[in-house]
Amino acid sequence: MNSIQINEIGELIRKRRREQGLRLEDLADENISPATISNIERGVPYVHQEKVRYVLSKLRLNPEDLPKLLLGEQQSMERLKFRLDSIETLLEFGQKEKACEKLKELEIPDSHPFASRARFLLGKSHALTGSLKRSDRMFSHAIRLERQHEHRPRSNLEACSYYELCRSAIRQKLPKKALEYTNLGLKAFDPTGERQQIKYFLKTDRAEILLLLNRFGESLNIVDDLWQERPQIQPIRVLIQLYLLRVRLLRKTGMLQQAADFAREGLEIARINQDHLGTFELWSALGDVYQSEQNWDEAEACLESALQLDQLIEDREGLHRLYNRLGTLYLRQKKWKSAEEMIHRALRLGEGGPGTPLLVETLILAGDLHRQTGETEKAIQRFKRALELSEKQQLRKKEIKILFRLAQCHEKKDHRSFLRYMESMYRVQKETDPEPDS
């Protein structure tokens, strides 16, 4: 028997045993243990064939009938695989309700060979609804089930599950945890298995997280390696992410002309493939490059191009960042009405959720707008709200920025408050960057 036959016979034995209402212990006797039967059902290759034949005889299965029975099992498994493929397609297009309903109809138990995939798909459906704790449990469960079937052909579902756990950690603002998941996913990746493209998803996410953690050199090394593999990268989403990473890294290192060139090249790819999110992100990134060059007119044109796509974008955080960028740019150009509109949009997005660092930035922008247009009291209220959120989240650098602005607001009207904010700014600065011991 080859390894595929062993797997198929094991599944046939498991199915027939369950149909007869027998436990492993019920089938075991002085000639065969429950552990050996379990190994046979799991397709462990080193079980002696005489033991397999013995179990077949106990279940009244004639070895001569095996080819016909196995063919029936193969056809049944193919039909089930097709149904799971269709459910995954539904999830890819955001049809989470239909997908979840079809998964429940299948009622796949943990003992089934496709159990890990069913749990993986259920995890994806929970992730789409924002139930991250439930999705994380399902992905972890899928990993455990996949490891139990280590002797079956590898599907790379373990690596895929780690990728989904990484995405969940990113959404929960846990970059170090996300980085750990990319490492585990790449370790689990089987270069001879299915879903080969998952390694590119994991690697680009790893590079992005390293950039977020200011580990530029490590991020750049991954991007350089991936750049050589571009012809093999099939998902447009990954390719666009790779271009975005290259643009951001070049901008960080001051290579602004090269960053702009790569952004335009990526935009052409996004346009050809009608990738709205990629186009939105690349226009935003190119706008950042021009802002770094202090080329305000070009920066405005790029960011406003991104703004034209806001109705097609579901990434609320990405939209919030864009509104903040445009608000900052309009403030710099003293376009008060335009700045007010962008800041208002950003506040509507931010105030509906938890107080994030993005919301703090928006409140600072709102305060700056009021201060520059002579509405000092309104500015003070915005800055105080930003300070409250910064203290709660221990955003020390933002606290210093806000305290300085509050001191500015009080400099000519309330000397005592001015001194209080200056002293607070000094205290936070000292806590953030204390002098080295002498």
Coordinates of C-alpha atoms in Angstrom, one line a residue:
M1 CA 0.0 0.0 0.0
N2 CA 1.3 3.5 -0.8
S3 CA 0.8 6.5 1.5
I4 CA -2.3 7.7 -0.3
Q5 CA -3.9 4.3 -0.1
I6 CA -3.1 4.1 3.6
N7 CA -4.7 7.5 4.2
E8 CA -7.8 6.5 2.3
I9 CA -8.1 3.1 3.9
G10 CA -7.7 4.6 7.3
E11 CA -10.5 7.1 6.6
L12 CA -12.7 4.2 5.3
I13 CA -12.1 2.2 8.5
R14 CA -12.9 5.2 10.6
K15 CA -16.1 5.9 8.7
R16 CA -17.3 2.2 8.9
R17 CA -16.5 2.0 12.6
R18 CA -18.5 5.1 13.3
E19 CA -21.4 3.8 11.1
Q20 CA -21.4 0.7 13.3
G21 CA -21.5 2.8 16.5
L22 CA -18.2 1.4 17.7
R23 CA -15.5 3.2 19.8
L24 CA -11.8 2.5 19.4
E25 CA -12.0 0.5 22.6
D26 CA -14.9 -1.6 21.3
L27 CA -12.9 -2.6 18.2
A28 CA -9.7 -3.4 20.1
D29 CA -8.9 -6.8 21.6
E30 CA -5.9 -8.8 22.7
N31 CA -4.5 -8.7 19.1
I32 CA -4.8 -5.0 18.5
S33 CA -4.8 -1.9 20.8
P34 CA -6.9 1.2 20.5
A35 CA -3.7 3.2 19.8
T36 CA -2.9 1.0 16.8
I37 CA -6.4 1.3 15.4
S38 CA -6.1 5.1 15.9
N39 CA -2.8 5.1 14.0
I40 CA -4.4 3.1 11.1
E41 CA -7.3 5.6 10.9
R42 CA -4.9 8.5 10.9
G43 CA -2.9 7.0 8.0
V44 CA 0.3 6.5 10.0
P45 CA 2.5 4.7 7.4
Y46 CA 4.6 2.4 9.8
V47 CA 1.6 0.3 11.0
H48 CA 2.1 -3.3 9.8
Q49 CA -0.3 -4.3 7.0
E50 CA -1.4 -7.5 8.8
K51 CA -2.9 -5.2 11.5
V52 CA -4.7 -3.2 8.8
R53 CA -6.1 -6.5 7.4
Y54 CA -7.1 -7.6 10.9
V55 CA -9.2 -4.4 11.5
L56 CA -10.8 -4.8 8.0
S57 CA -11.9 -8.3 8.9
K58 CA -13.4 -7.2 12.3
L59 CA -15.4 -4.6 10.4
R60 CA -16.5 -7.2 7.9
L61 CA -14.8 -5.4 5.0
N62 CA -13.5 -7.7 2.3
P63 CA -10.1 -6.6 1.0
E64 CA -11.3 -7.5 -2.5
D65 CA -14.0 -4.9 -2.3
L66 CA -11.5 -2.1 -1.3
P67 CA -10.9 -0.7 -4.8
K68 CA -14.7 -0.1 -5.3
L69 CA -15.1 1.2 -1.8
L70 CA -12.1 3.5 -2.1
L71 CA -13.4 4.8 -5.4
G72 CA -16.7 5.7 -3.8
E73 CA -14.8 7.4 -0.9
Q74 CA -12.6 9.4 -3.3
Q75 CA -15.7 10.6 -5.2
S76 CA -17.4 11.6 -1.9
M77 CA -14.3 13.5 -0.8
E78 CA -14.0 15.3 -4.2
R79 CA -17.6 16.4 -3.9
L80 CA -16.9 17.7 -0.4
K81 CA -13.7 19.4 -1.5
F82 CA -15.7 21.2 -4.2
R83 CA -18.2 22.4 -1.7
L84 CA -15.5 23.7 0.6
D85 CA -13.8 25.5 -2.4
S86 CA -17.1 27.2 -3.2
I87 CA -17.5 28.3 0.4
E88 CA -14.0 29.8 0.4
T89 CA -14.8 31.6 -2.8
L90 CA -17.9 33.1 -1.1
L91 CA -15.7 34.3 1.8
E92 CA -13.2 35.9 -0.6
F93 CA -16.0 38.0 -1.9
G94 CA -17.3 38.9 1.6
Q95 CA -20.4 36.7 1.5
K96 CA -19.9 35.6 5.1
E97 CA -23.6 34.8 5.9
K98 CA -24.0 32.4 3.0
A99 CA -20.6 30.8 3.6
C100 CA -21.4 30.3 7.3
E101 CA -24.8 28.8 6.5
K102 CA -23.2 26.3 4.1
L103 CA -20.5 25.3 6.5
K104 CA -23.1 24.5 9.2
E105 CA -25.0 22.3 6.7
L106 CA -21.8 20.2 6.2
E107 CA -21.4 19.3 9.9
I108 CA -17.8 18.2 9.5
P109 CA -16.6 16.6 12.8
D110 CA -13.0 17.1 14.1
S111 CA -12.1 13.5 13.1
H112 CA -12.7 14.2 9.4
P113 CA -9.7 14.8 7.1
F114 CA -11.2 18.1 6.0
A115 CA -11.9 19.2 9.6
S116 CA -9.0 21.6 9.7
R117 CA -10.1 23.3 6.5
A118 CA -13.7 23.6 7.8
R119 CA -12.4 25.3 11.0
F120 CA -10.1 27.5 9.0
L121 CA -13.1 28.7 6.9
L122 CA -15.2 29.3 9.9
G123 CA -12.4 31.4 11.4
K124 CA -12.3 33.5 8.2
S125 CA -16.1 34.0 8.4
H126 CA -15.7 35.2 12.1
A127 CA -12.9 37.5 11.0
L128 CA -15.1 39.1 8.4
T129 CA -17.7 40.0 11.0
G130 CA -15.0 41.4 13.3
S131 CA -15.3 38.6 15.9
L132 CA -11.6 38.4 16.3
K133 CA -11.5 36.3 19.5
R134 CA -13.8 33.7 17.9
S135 CA -11.8 33.7 14.7
D136 CA -8.5 33.3 16.6
R137 CA -9.9 30.3 18.4
M138 CA -11.0 28.7 15.1
F139 CA -7.6 29.3 13.4
S140 CA -5.8 27.9 16.5
H141 CA -8.1 24.9 16.3
A142 CA -7.4 24.4 12.6
I143 CA -3.6 24.4 13.4
R144 CA -4.1 21.7 16.0
L145 CA -6.2 19.5 13.7
E146 CA -3.7 20.0 10.8
R147 CA -0.9 18.8 13.0
Q148 CA -2.9 15.7 14.0
H149 CA -2.9 14.7 10.3
E150 CA 0.8 15.1 9.8
H151 CA 1.0 12.0 7.6
R152 CA -1.5 13.2 5.0
P153 CA -0.3 15.3 2.1
R154 CA 0.4 18.9 3.3
S155 CA -2.2 21.6 2.4
N156 CA -0.3 24.5 4.0
L157 CA -3.4 25.2 6.0
E158 CA -1.2 25.6 9.1
A159 CA 0.8 28.4 7.4
C160 CA -2.5 30.0 6.2
S161 CA -4.0 29.9 9.7
Y162 CA -0.9 31.6 11.1
Y163 CA -1.2 34.3 8.4
E164 CA -4.8 34.9 9.5
L165 CA -3.7 35.1 13.1
C166 CA -1.1 37.6 12.0
R167 CA -3.8 39.7 10.3
S168 CA -5.9 39.5 13.4
A169 CA -3.0 40.7 15.7
I170 CA -2.4 43.6 13.3
R171 CA -6.0 44.7 13.6
Q172 CA -5.7 44.4 17.4
K173 CA -2.6 46.7 17.3
L174 CA -0.3 43.8 18.5
P175 CA 2.6 44.1 16.1
K176 CA 5.1 41.9 18.1
K177 CA 2.5 39.1 18.3
A178 CA 1.8 39.5 14.6
L179 CA 5.5 39.2 13.8
E180 CA 5.7 36.0 15.9
Y181 CA 2.8 34.6 13.8
T182 CA 4.6 35.3 10.5
N183 CA 7.7 33.5 11.8
L184 CA 5.6 30.4 12.8
G185 CA 3.7 30.5 9.5
L186 CA 7.0 30.6 7.5
K187 CA 8.3 27.7 9.6
A188 CA 5.2 25.7 8.9
F189 CA 5.2 26.4 5.2
D190 CA 5.8 23.3 3.1
P191 CA 7.4 24.2 -0.3
T192 CA 6.0 20.9 -1.8
G193 CA 2.4 21.5 -0.5
E194 CA -0.6 23.4 -1.8
R195 CA -1.3 27.1 -1.5
Q196 CA 2.3 28.0 -2.5
Q197 CA 1.5 31.8 -2.6
I198 CA 0.9 32.0 1.2
K199 CA 4.7 32.4 1.7
Y200 CA 4.5 35.7 -0.2
F201 CA 1.6 36.9 2.0
L202 CA 3.6 36.0 5.1
K203 CA 6.8 37.6 3.9
T204 CA 5.3 40.9 2.9
D205 CA 3.4 41.1 6.2
R206 CA 6.6 40.4 8.0
A207 CA 8.4 43.2 6.2
E208 CA 5.5 45.6 6.9
I209 CA 5.5 44.8 10.6
L210 CA 9.3 45.2 10.8
L211 CA 8.9 48.6 9.2
L212 CA 6.3 49.5 11.7
L213 CA 8.6 48.5 14.5
N214 CA 11.4 50.7 13.0
R215 CA 13.5 47.7 12.1
F216 CA 14.3 49.2 8.6
G217 CA 17.3 47.0 7.8
E218 CA 15.4 43.7 8.3
S219 CA 12.4 45.0 6.4
L220 CA 14.5 46.1 3.5
N221 CA 16.3 42.7 3.3
I222 CA 12.9 40.9 2.9
V223 CA 11.7 43.4 0.3
D224 CA 14.9 43.1 -1.7
D225 CA 14.6 39.3 -1.7
L226 CA 10.9 39.4 -2.7
W227 CA 11.7 42.0 -5.4
Q228 CA 13.7 39.3 -7.2
E229 CA 10.8 36.9 -7.0
R230 CA 8.2 39.3 -8.5
P231 CA 7.5 37.1 -11.6
Q232 CA 6.4 34.3 -9.3
I233 CA 4.1 36.5 -7.1
Q234 CA 0.5 35.9 -8.4
P235 CA -1.8 37.8 -6.0
I236 CA -2.0 41.4 -7.1
R237 CA -2.7 42.4 -3.4
V238 CA 0.8 41.1 -2.4
L239 CA 2.5 42.7 -5.4
I240 CA 0.9 46.1 -4.6
Q241 CA 1.9 45.6 -0.9
L242 CA 5.5 45.0 -2.1
Y243 CA 5.5 48.2 -4.1
L244 CA 4.1 50.1 -1.1
L245 CA 6.8 48.8 1.1
R246 CA 9.5 49.8 -1.3
V247 CA 8.1 53.3 -1.6
R248 CA 7.9 53.7 2.2
L249 CA 11.4 52.3 2.8
L250 CA 12.9 54.6 0.1
R251 CA 11.0 57.6 1.6
K252 CA 12.4 56.7 5.0
T253 CA 15.9 56.7 3.7
G254 CA 15.5 59.9 1.8
M255 CA 15.6 58.4 -1.7
L256 CA 12.6 60.4 -2.7
Q257 CA 12.9 60.4 -6.5
Q258 CA 13.2 56.6 -6.6
A259 CA 10.3 56.3 -4.2
A260 CA 8.1 58.4 -6.5
D261 CA 9.2 56.3 -9.5
F262 CA 8.2 53.0 -7.8
A263 CA 4.9 54.6 -6.7
R264 CA 4.0 55.5 -10.3
E265 CA 5.0 52.0 -11.5
G266 CA 2.8 50.4 -8.8
L267 CA -0.1 52.7 -9.7
E268 CA 0.1 51.5 -13.3
I269 CA -0.2 47.8 -12.1
A270 CA -3.1 48.7 -9.8
R271 CA -4.9 50.6 -12.6
I272 CA -4.5 47.7 -15.1
N273 CA -5.9 45.3 -12.5
Q274 CA -8.6 47.7 -11.3
D275 CA -7.4 47.3 -7.7
H276 CA -9.1 50.2 -6.0
L277 CA -7.5 49.7 -2.6
G278 CA -4.0 49.5 -4.1
T279 CA -4.6 52.6 -6.2
F280 CA -5.9 54.4 -3.1
E281 CA -2.9 53.4 -1.0
L282 CA -0.3 54.2 -3.7
W283 CA -1.7 57.7 -4.4
S284 CA -1.6 58.3 -0.7
A285 CA 2.0 57.0 -0.5
L286 CA 3.0 59.2 -3.5
G287 CA 1.4 62.2 -1.8
D288 CA 3.6 61.5 1.3
V289 CA 6.7 61.4 -0.9
Y290 CA 5.9 64.8 -2.4
Q291 CA 5.2 66.2 1.1
S292 CA 8.7 65.0 2.1
E293 CA 10.0 67.0 -0.9
Q294 CA 7.8 70.0 0.3
N295 CA 6.2 69.9 -3.1
W296 CA 2.8 70.9 -1.8
D297 CA 1.0 71.2 -5.1
E298 CA 1.9 67.7 -6.3
A299 CA 1.2 66.3 -2.8
E300 CA -2.3 67.9 -2.9
A301 CA -3.0 66.5 -6.3
C302 CA -2.0 62.9 -5.2
L303 CA -4.0 62.9 -2.0
E304 CA -7.0 64.4 -3.7
S305 CA -6.7 61.6 -6.3
A306 CA -6.8 59.1 -3.5
L307 CA -9.8 61.0 -2.0
Q308 CA -11.8 60.3 -5.2
L309 CA -11.8 56.6 -4.3
D310 CA -13.1 57.0 -0.7
Q311 CA -16.5 55.6 -1.5
L312 CA -15.0 52.4 -2.8
I313 CA -12.7 51.8 0.2
E314 CA -13.7 49.8 3.3
D315 CA -10.5 50.4 5.1
R316 CA -11.6 52.9 7.7
E317 CA -8.2 53.4 9.2
G318 CA -6.7 54.1 5.7
L319 CA -9.4 56.7 5.1
H320 CA -8.8 58.2 8.5
R321 CA -5.1 58.6 7.7
L322 CA -5.9 60.2 4.3
Y323 CA -8.3 62.7 5.9
N324 CA -5.6 63.6 8.5
R325 CA -3.0 64.0 5.7
L326 CA -5.2 66.3 3.7
G327 CA -6.1 68.2 6.8
T328 CA -2.4 68.8 7.6
L329 CA -1.7 69.8 4.0
Y330 CA -4.6 72.3 3.9
L331 CA -3.6 73.8 7.2
R332 CA -0.1 74.3 5.9
Q333 CA -1.6 76.1 2.8
K334 CA -4.0 78.1 5.0
K335 CA -7.0 76.6 3.2
W336 CA -9.2 76.8 6.3
K337 CA -12.5 75.5 4.8
S338 CA -10.9 72.6 3.1
A339 CA -8.9 71.7 6.3
E340 CA -12.1 71.9 8.4
E341 CA -14.0 69.5 6.0
M342 CA -11.2 66.9 6.1
I343 CA -10.8 67.2 9.9
H344 CA -14.6 66.9 10.3
R345 CA -14.5 63.7 8.2
A346 CA -11.7 62.3 10.3
L347 CA -13.4 63.1 13.5
R348 CA -16.6 61.3 12.4
L349 CA -14.5 58.2 11.7
G350 CA -12.5 58.4 14.8
E351 CA -15.1 59.3 17.4
G352 CA -17.2 56.3 16.5
G353 CA -14.6 53.8 17.8
P354 CA -12.0 53.5 20.5
G355 CA -9.7 56.5 21.1
T356 CA -6.8 55.6 18.8
P357 CA -3.5 57.4 18.1
L358 CA -5.1 58.4 14.8
L359 CA -7.9 60.1 16.6
V360 CA -5.4 61.9 18.8
E361 CA -3.7 63.2 15.7
T362 CA -7.1 64.4 14.3
L363 CA -7.8 66.2 17.6
I364 CA -4.4 67.9 17.5
L365 CA -5.2 69.0 13.9
A366 CA -8.6 70.4 15.0
G367 CA -6.9 72.3 17.8
D368 CA -4.3 73.7 15.4
L369 CA -7.1 74.8 13.0
H370 CA -9.0 76.6 15.8
R371 CA -5.8 78.2 17.1
Q372 CA -4.7 79.5 13.7
T373 CA -8.2 80.9 13.0
G374 CA -8.3 82.7 16.4
E375 CA -10.8 80.3 18.2
T376 CA -8.5 79.8 21.1
E377 CA -11.1 78.3 23.5
K378 CA -12.2 75.7 21.0
A379 CA -8.6 74.9 20.4
I380 CA -8.0 74.3 24.1
Q381 CA -11.0 71.9 24.3
R382 CA -9.6 69.9 21.4
F383 CA -6.1 69.8 22.9
K384 CA -7.4 68.7 26.3
R385 CA -9.4 65.9 24.8
A386 CA -6.3 64.8 22.8
L387 CA -4.2 65.0 26.0
E388 CA -6.7 62.8 27.9
L389 CA -6.5 60.1 25.2
S390 CA -2.7 60.3 25.0
E391 CA -2.3 59.9 28.8
K392 CA -4.7 56.9 28.7
Q393 CA -2.7 55.2 26.0
Q394 CA 0.7 56.4 27.2
L395 CA 1.5 58.2 24.0
R396 CA 4.3 60.2 25.5
K397 CA 5.6 61.9 22.4
K398 CA 2.1 63.1 21.6
E399 CA 1.6 64.3 25.2
I400 CA 4.7 66.5 24.8
K401 CA 3.3 67.9 21.5
I402 CA -0.1 68.6 23.0
L403 CA 1.3 70.2 26.2
F404 CA 3.4 72.6 24.1
R405 CA 0.3 73.6 22.2
L406 CA -1.7 74.2 25.3
A407 CA 1.1 76.3 26.7
Q408 CA 1.0 78.3 23.4
C409 CA -2.7 78.9 23.9
H410 CA -2.3 80.2 27.4
E411 CA 1.0 82.2 26.9
K412 CA -0.6 85.6 26.6
K413 CA -3.8 85.0 28.5
D414 CA -3.1 83.0 31.7
H415 CA 0.5 82.9 32.9
R416 CA -0.2 80.4 35.7
S417 CA -1.7 77.9 33.2
F418 CA 1.1 78.6 30.8
L419 CA 3.7 77.6 33.5
R420 CA 1.7 74.6 34.5
Y421 CA 1.7 73.2 31.0
M422 CA 5.3 74.0 30.5
E423 CA 6.2 72.2 33.7
S424 CA 4.1 69.2 32.7
M425 CA 5.8 69.1 29.3
Y426 CA 9.2 69.1 31.1
R427 CA 8.1 66.3 33.4
V428 CA 6.9 64.1 30.5
Q429 CA 10.0 64.8 28.5
K430 CA 12.2 63.8 31.4
E431 CA 10.2 60.6 31.9
T432 CA 10.4 59.8 28.2
D433 CA 14.1 60.6 27.7
P434 CA 15.8 60.8 31.1
E435 CA 19.4 61.9 31.4
P436 CA 21.9 59.0 31.7
D437 CA 23.3 58.4 35.2
S438 CA 26.6 60.2 35.8

